[in-house]
PDB file of C-alpha atoms and ligand atoms in Angstrom:
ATOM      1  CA  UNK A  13     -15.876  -3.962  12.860  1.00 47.00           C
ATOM      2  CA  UNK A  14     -14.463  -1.305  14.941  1.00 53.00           C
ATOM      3  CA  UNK A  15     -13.382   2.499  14.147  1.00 77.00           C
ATOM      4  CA  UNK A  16      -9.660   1.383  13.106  1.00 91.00           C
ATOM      5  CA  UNK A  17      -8.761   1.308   9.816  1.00 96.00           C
ATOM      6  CA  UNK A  18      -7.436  -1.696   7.993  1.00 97.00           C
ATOM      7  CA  UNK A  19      -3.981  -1.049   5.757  1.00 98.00           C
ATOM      8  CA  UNK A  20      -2.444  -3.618   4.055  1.00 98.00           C
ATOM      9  CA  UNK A  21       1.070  -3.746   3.414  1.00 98.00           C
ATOM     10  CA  UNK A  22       2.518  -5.669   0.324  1.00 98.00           C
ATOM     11  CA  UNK A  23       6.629  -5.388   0.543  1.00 98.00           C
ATOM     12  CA  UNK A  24       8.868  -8.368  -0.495  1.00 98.00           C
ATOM     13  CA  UNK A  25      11.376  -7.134   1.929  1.00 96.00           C
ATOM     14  CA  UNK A  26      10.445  -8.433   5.436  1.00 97.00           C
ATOM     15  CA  UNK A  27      12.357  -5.729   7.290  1.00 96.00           C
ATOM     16  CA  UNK A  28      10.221  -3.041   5.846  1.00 95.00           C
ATOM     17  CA  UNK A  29       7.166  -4.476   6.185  1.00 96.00           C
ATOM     18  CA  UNK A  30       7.720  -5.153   9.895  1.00 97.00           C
ATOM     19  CA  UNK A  31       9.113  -1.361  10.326  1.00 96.00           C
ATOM     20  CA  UNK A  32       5.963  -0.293   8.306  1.00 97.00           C
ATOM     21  CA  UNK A  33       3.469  -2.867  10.398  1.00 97.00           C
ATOM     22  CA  UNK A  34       5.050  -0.991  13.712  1.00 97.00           C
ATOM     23  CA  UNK A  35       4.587   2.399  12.816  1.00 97.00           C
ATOM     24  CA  UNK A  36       0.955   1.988  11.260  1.00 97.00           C
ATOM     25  CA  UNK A  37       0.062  -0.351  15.114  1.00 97.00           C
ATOM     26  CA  UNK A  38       1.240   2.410  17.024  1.00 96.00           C
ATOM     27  CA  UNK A  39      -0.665   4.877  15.348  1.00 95.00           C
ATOM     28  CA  UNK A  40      -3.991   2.548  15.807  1.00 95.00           C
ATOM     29  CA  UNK A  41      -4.588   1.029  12.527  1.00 97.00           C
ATOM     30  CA  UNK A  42      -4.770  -2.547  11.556  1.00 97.00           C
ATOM     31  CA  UNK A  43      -2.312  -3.760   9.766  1.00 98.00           C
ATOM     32  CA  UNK A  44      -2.356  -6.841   7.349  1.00 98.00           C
ATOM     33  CA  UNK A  45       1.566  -7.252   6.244  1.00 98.00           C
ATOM     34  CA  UNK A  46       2.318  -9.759   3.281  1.00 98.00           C
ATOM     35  CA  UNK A  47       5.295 -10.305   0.636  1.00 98.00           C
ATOM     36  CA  UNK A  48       3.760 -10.856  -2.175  1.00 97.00           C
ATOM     37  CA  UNK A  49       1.184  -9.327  -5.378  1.00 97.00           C
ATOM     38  CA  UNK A  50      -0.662 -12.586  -5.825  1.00 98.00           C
ATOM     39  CA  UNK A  51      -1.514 -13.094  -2.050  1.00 98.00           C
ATOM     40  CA  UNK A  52      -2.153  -9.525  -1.857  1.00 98.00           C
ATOM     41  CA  UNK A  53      -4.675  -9.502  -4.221  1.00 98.00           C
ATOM     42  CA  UNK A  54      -6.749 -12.400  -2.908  1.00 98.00           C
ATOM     43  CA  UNK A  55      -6.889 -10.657   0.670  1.00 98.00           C
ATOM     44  CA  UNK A  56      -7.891  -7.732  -0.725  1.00 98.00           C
ATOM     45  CA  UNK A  57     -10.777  -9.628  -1.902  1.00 98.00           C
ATOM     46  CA  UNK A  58     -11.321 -11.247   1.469  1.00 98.00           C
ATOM     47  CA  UNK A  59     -11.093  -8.295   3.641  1.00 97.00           C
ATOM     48  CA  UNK A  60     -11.829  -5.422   1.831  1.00 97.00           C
ATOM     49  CA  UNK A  61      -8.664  -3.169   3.690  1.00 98.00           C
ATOM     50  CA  UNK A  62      -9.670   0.615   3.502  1.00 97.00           C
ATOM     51  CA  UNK A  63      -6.141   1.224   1.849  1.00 98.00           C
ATOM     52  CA  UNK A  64      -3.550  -0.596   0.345  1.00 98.00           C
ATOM     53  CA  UNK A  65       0.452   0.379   0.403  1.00 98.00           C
ATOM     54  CA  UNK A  66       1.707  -1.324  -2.250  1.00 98.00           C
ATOM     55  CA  UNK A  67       6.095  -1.784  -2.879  1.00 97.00           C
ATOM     56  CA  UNK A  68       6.605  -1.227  -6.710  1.00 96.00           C
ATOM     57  CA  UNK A  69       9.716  -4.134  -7.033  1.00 95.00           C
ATOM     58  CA  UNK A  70       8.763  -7.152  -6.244  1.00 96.00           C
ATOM     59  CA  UNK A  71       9.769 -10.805  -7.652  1.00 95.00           C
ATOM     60  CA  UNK A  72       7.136 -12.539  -9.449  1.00 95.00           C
ATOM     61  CA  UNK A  73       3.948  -9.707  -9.787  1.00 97.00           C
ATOM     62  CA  UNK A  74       4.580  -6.276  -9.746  1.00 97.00           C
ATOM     63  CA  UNK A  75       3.158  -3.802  -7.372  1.00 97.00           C
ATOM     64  CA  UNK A  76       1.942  -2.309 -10.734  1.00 97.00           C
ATOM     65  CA  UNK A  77       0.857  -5.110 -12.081  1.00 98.00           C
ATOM     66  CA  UNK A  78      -1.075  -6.047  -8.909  1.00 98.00           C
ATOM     67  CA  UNK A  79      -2.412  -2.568  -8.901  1.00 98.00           C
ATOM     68  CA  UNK A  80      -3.993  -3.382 -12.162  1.00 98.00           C
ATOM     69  CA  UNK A  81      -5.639  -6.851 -11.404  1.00 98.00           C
ATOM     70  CA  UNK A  82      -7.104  -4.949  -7.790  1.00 98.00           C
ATOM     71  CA  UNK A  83      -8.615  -1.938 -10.178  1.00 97.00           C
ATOM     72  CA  UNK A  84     -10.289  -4.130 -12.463  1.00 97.00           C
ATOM     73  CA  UNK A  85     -12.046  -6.396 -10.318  1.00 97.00           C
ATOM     74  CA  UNK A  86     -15.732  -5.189  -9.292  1.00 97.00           C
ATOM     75  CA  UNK A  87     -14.517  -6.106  -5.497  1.00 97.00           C
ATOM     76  CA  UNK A  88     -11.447  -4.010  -5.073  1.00 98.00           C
ATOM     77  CA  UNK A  89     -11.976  -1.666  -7.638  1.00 97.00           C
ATOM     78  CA  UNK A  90     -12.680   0.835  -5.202  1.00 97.00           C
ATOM     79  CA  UNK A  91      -9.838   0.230  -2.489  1.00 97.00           C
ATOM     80  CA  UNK A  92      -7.194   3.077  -2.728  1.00 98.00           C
ATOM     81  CA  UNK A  93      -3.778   1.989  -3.703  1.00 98.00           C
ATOM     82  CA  UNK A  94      -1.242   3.936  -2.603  1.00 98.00           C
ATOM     83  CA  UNK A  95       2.577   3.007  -4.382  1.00 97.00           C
ATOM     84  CA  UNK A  96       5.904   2.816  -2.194  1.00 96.00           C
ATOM     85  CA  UNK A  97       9.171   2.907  -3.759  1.00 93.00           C
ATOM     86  CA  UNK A  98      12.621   3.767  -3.944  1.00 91.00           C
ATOM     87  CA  UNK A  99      13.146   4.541  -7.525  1.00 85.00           C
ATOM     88  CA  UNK A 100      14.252   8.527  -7.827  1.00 81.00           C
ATOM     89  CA  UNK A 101      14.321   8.439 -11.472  1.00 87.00           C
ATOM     90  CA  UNK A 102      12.776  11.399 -12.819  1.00 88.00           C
ATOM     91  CA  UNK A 103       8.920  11.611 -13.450  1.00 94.00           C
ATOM     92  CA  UNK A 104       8.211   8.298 -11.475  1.00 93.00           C
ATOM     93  CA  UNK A 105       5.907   9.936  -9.316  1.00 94.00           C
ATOM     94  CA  UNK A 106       4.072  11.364 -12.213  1.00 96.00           C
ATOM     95  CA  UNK A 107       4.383   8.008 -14.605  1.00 96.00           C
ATOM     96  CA  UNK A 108       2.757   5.719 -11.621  1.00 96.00           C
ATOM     97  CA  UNK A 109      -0.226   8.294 -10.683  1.00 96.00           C
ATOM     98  CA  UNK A 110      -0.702   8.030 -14.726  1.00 97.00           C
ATOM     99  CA  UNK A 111      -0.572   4.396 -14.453  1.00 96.00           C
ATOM    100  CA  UNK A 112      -3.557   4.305 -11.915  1.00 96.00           C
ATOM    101  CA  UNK A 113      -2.060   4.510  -8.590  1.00 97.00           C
ATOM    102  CA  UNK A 114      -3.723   6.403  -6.025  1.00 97.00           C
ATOM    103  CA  UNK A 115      -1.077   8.205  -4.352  1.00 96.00           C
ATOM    104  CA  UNK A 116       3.007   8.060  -4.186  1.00 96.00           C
ATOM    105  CA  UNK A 117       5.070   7.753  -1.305  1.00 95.00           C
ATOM    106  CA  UNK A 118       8.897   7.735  -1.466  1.00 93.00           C
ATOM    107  CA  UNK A 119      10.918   4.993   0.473  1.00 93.00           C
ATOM    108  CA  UNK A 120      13.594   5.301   2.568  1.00 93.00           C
ATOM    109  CA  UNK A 121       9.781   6.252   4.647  1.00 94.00           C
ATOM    110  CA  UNK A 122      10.281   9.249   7.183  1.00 94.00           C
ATOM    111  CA  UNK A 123       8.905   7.467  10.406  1.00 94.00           C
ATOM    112  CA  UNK A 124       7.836  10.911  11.920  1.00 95.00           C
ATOM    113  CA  UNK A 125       5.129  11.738   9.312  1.00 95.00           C
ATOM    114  CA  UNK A 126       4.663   8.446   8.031  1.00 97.00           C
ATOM    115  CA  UNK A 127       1.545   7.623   9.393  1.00 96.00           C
ATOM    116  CA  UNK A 128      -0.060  10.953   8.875  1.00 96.00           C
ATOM    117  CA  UNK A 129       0.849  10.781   5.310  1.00 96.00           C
ATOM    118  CA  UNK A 130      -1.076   6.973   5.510  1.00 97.00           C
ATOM    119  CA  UNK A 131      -3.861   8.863   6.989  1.00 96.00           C
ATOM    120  CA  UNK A 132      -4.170  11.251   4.214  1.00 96.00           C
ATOM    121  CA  UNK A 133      -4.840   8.542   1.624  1.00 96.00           C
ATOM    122  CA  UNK A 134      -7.839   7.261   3.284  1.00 94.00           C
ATOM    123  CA  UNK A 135     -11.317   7.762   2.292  1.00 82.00           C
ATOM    124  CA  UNK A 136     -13.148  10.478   4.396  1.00 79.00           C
ATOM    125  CA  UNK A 137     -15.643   8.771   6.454  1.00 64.00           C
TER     126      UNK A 137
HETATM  127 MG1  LIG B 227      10.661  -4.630  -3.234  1.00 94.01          MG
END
């Protein structure tokens, strides 16, 4: 195990998550980039990522709904979760850090401070 950290990405939408994987690569972290809750979920388990950045809409399980399973299991109860979306309703930043997310970030992503922002989720260590 080295000093980078290891983020991984859960978008359905392929063109973010390879826009997403770039930025995070060229800033030095790890990235792990899949499509999909379920899978998500069981490589969390696997590989234990230091933080998680998780799309809301997705088909099948919800990035809330994956959120949920990761927080109650003993494994990856601990792994920050960190929401992405592009909903602008009102209160959706408040109603997802109620609903157990661990931070909020709005898509379309700014690519300047985007990996800062990343870097301010993680646990210090
Ligand atoms: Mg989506």
């Amino acid at each position: 195990m080295g000093m980078e950290k290891h983020v991984l990405v859960v978008d359905d939408n392929p063109l973010n998550l390879e826009l997403v994987g770039d930025l995070l690569e060229l800033e030095g972290f790890r990235v792990t980039l899949l499509e999909d809750g379920v899978t998500a979920i069981s490589e969390a388990r696997d590989s234990r990522p230091d933080l998680i950045l998780m799309d809301l809409r997705m088909p099948g399980m919800s990035g809330l709904e994956a959120q949920q399973q990761l927080r109650s299991d003993a494994t990856t109860r601990e792994i920050p979760v960190i929401v992405l979306t592009a909903s602008v309703m009102a209160g959706e930043r408040e109603r997802l850090l109620a609903a157990g997310f661990d931070g909020f970030m709005q898509k379309p992503i700014d690519t300047l401070t985007f990996a800062d922002q990343v870097r301010s989720f993680l646990p210090a260590s």
